[in-house]
């Protein structure tokens, strides 16, 4: 994700993956929205980044794991960054917190000067 156009490519790739895994339309929208927020954060705050998609199987369940990484400045105060309304840019401040609410699992690894990796997962079916 190095250019604005790459954000659209991320949305398309994630949508295609959700269909392939078998998510319904509502969950497809949730996952694509979360991916879009995370990709935009990596692009705007991290200077670009990468997206990895992985189909996960655990017992009888299937899910989709997204991992968005950048090599930007990192997140100095993760608790503050996850607070709705907090922003370091011109956005609404719902990116990280919104992605966390849309997905079943959410993990952030970040260190000042070392970049950020956000990994999220959504399962098909009952939570």
Tab-separated table of C-alpha atoms in Angstrom:
chain	number	residue	atom	x	y	z
A	1	UNK	CA	0.000	0.000	0.000
A	2	UNK	CA	2.096	2.835	-1.305
A	3	UNK	CA	-0.477	4.935	-3.165
A	4	UNK	CA	-4.090	6.015	-2.713
A	5	UNK	CA	-5.137	3.574	-5.471
A	6	UNK	CA	-3.727	0.683	-3.451
A	7	UNK	CA	-6.418	1.252	-0.819
A	8	UNK	CA	-9.083	0.382	-3.373
A	9	UNK	CA	-7.110	-2.718	-4.372
A	10	UNK	CA	-7.061	-3.765	-0.700
A	11	UNK	CA	-10.843	-3.435	-0.479
A	12	UNK	CA	-11.308	-5.558	-3.612
A	13	UNK	CA	-8.857	-8.245	-2.473
A	14	UNK	CA	-10.473	-8.505	0.956
A	15	UNK	CA	-13.996	-8.590	-0.531
A	16	UNK	CA	-12.930	-11.395	-2.871
A	17	UNK	CA	-11.412	-13.341	0.045
A	18	UNK	CA	-14.575	-12.975	2.168
A	19	UNK	CA	-16.705	-14.330	-0.687
A	20	UNK	CA	-14.306	-17.223	-1.271
A	21	UNK	CA	-14.359	-18.149	2.443
A	22	UNK	CA	-18.174	-18.005	2.507
A	23	UNK	CA	-19.036	-14.986	4.622
A	24	UNK	CA	-22.498	-13.468	4.280
A	25	UNK	CA	-22.978	-9.941	2.978
A	26	UNK	CA	-23.096	-8.273	6.423
A	27	UNK	CA	-19.858	-9.915	7.566
A	28	UNK	CA	-18.242	-9.176	4.209
A	29	UNK	CA	-19.008	-5.506	4.762
A	30	UNK	CA	-17.660	-5.590	8.332
A	31	UNK	CA	-14.397	-7.196	7.270
A	32	UNK	CA	-13.886	-4.932	4.259
A	33	UNK	CA	-14.583	-1.876	6.426
A	34	UNK	CA	-12.074	-2.994	9.056
A	35	UNK	CA	-9.473	-3.724	6.365
A	36	UNK	CA	-10.064	-0.343	4.784
A	37	UNK	CA	-9.570	1.463	8.102
A	38	UNK	CA	-6.380	-0.451	8.887
A	39	UNK	CA	-4.970	-0.001	5.379
A	40	UNK	CA	-5.685	3.726	5.453
A	41	UNK	CA	-3.928	4.017	8.834
A	42	UNK	CA	-0.864	2.209	7.460
A	43	UNK	CA	-0.862	4.437	4.388
A	44	UNK	CA	-1.455	7.758	6.161
A	45	UNK	CA	0.416	7.245	9.442
A	46	UNK	CA	2.907	4.540	8.522
A	47	UNK	CA	3.976	5.757	5.096
A	48	UNK	CA	2.568	2.658	3.409
A	49	UNK	CA	2.494	-0.961	4.343
A	50	UNK	CA	1.507	-4.503	3.518
A	51	UNK	CA	-1.594	-6.649	3.877
A	52	UNK	CA	-1.556	-10.401	4.430
A	53	UNK	CA	-4.746	-12.484	4.152
A	54	UNK	CA	-5.057	-15.955	5.655
A	55	UNK	CA	-7.942	-18.400	5.734
A	56	UNK	CA	-8.045	-19.944	9.210
A	57	UNK	CA	-9.590	-23.259	10.207
A	58	UNK	CA	-10.023	-24.235	13.839
A	59	UNK	CA	-12.114	-27.236	14.715
A	60	UNK	CA	-15.197	-26.902	12.536
A	61	UNK	CA	-14.883	-23.137	12.198
A	62	UNK	CA	-13.539	-21.059	9.319
A	63	UNK	CA	-12.383	-17.497	9.440
A	64	UNK	CA	-10.309	-14.857	7.753
A	65	UNK	CA	-7.233	-13.273	9.343
A	66	UNK	CA	-5.903	-9.942	8.098
A	67	UNK	CA	-2.530	-8.594	9.074
A	68	UNK	CA	-1.647	-4.998	8.164
A	69	UNK	CA	1.940	-3.910	8.795
A	70	UNK	CA	3.878	-0.712	8.293
A	71	UNK	CA	7.341	0.560	9.130
A	72	UNK	CA	6.189	3.960	10.311
A	73	UNK	CA	6.782	5.771	13.583
A	74	UNK	CA	4.737	3.291	15.651
A	75	UNK	CA	2.039	4.083	18.168
A	76	UNK	CA	3.370	5.783	21.292
A	77	UNK	CA	0.187	5.358	23.377
A	78	UNK	CA	-1.919	2.428	22.221
A	79	UNK	CA	-4.683	2.976	24.803
A	80	UNK	CA	-5.125	6.530	23.589
A	81	UNK	CA	-5.037	5.442	19.930
A	82	UNK	CA	-7.864	2.949	20.602
A	83	UNK	CA	-10.053	5.628	22.186
A	84	UNK	CA	-12.896	6.685	19.901
A	85	UNK	CA	-12.453	10.222	18.696
A	86	UNK	CA	-8.678	10.283	19.146
A	87	UNK	CA	-6.858	11.167	15.945
A	88	UNK	CA	-3.468	12.419	14.917
A	89	UNK	CA	-4.774	13.401	11.506
A	90	UNK	CA	-7.868	14.783	9.844
A	91	UNK	CA	-9.974	11.631	10.336
A	92	UNK	CA	-12.806	10.970	12.746
A	93	UNK	CA	-10.688	8.855	15.080
A	94	UNK	CA	-12.624	5.596	14.631
A	95	UNK	CA	-10.008	3.573	12.686
A	96	UNK	CA	-8.390	1.271	15.251
A	97	UNK	CA	-11.322	1.177	17.663
A	98	UNK	CA	-13.771	0.666	14.833
A	99	UNK	CA	-11.737	-2.192	13.378
A	100	UNK	CA	-11.567	-3.794	16.822
A	101	UNK	CA	-15.365	-3.672	17.180
A	102	UNK	CA	-15.967	-5.105	13.692
A	103	UNK	CA	-13.778	-8.165	14.154
A	104	UNK	CA	-13.809	-11.101	16.583
A	105	UNK	CA	-10.114	-10.965	17.437
A	106	UNK	CA	-7.811	-7.955	17.461
A	107	UNK	CA	-4.109	-7.589	18.239
A	108	UNK	CA	-1.691	-4.666	17.845
A	109	UNK	CA	2.089	-4.845	17.987
A	110	UNK	CA	3.748	-1.455	17.857
A	111	UNK	CA	6.840	0.255	19.107
A	112	UNK	CA	7.964	3.836	18.608
A	113	UNK	CA	10.265	3.983	15.592
A	114	UNK	CA	9.622	0.346	14.663
A	115	UNK	CA	6.256	0.398	12.948
A	116	UNK	CA	2.946	-1.246	13.661
A	117	UNK	CA	1.277	-4.561	12.857
A	118	UNK	CA	-2.448	-4.981	13.423
A	119	UNK	CA	-3.834	-8.505	13.136
A	120	UNK	CA	-7.583	-9.086	13.107
A	121	UNK	CA	-9.727	-12.160	12.615
A	122	UNK	CA	-13.394	-12.740	11.932
A	123	UNK	CA	-15.055	-16.162	12.243
A	124	UNK	CA	-18.011	-17.405	10.218
A	125	UNK	CA	-21.053	-18.202	12.315
A	126	UNK	CA	-21.830	-17.864	16.010
A	127	UNK	CA	-19.257	-16.090	18.146
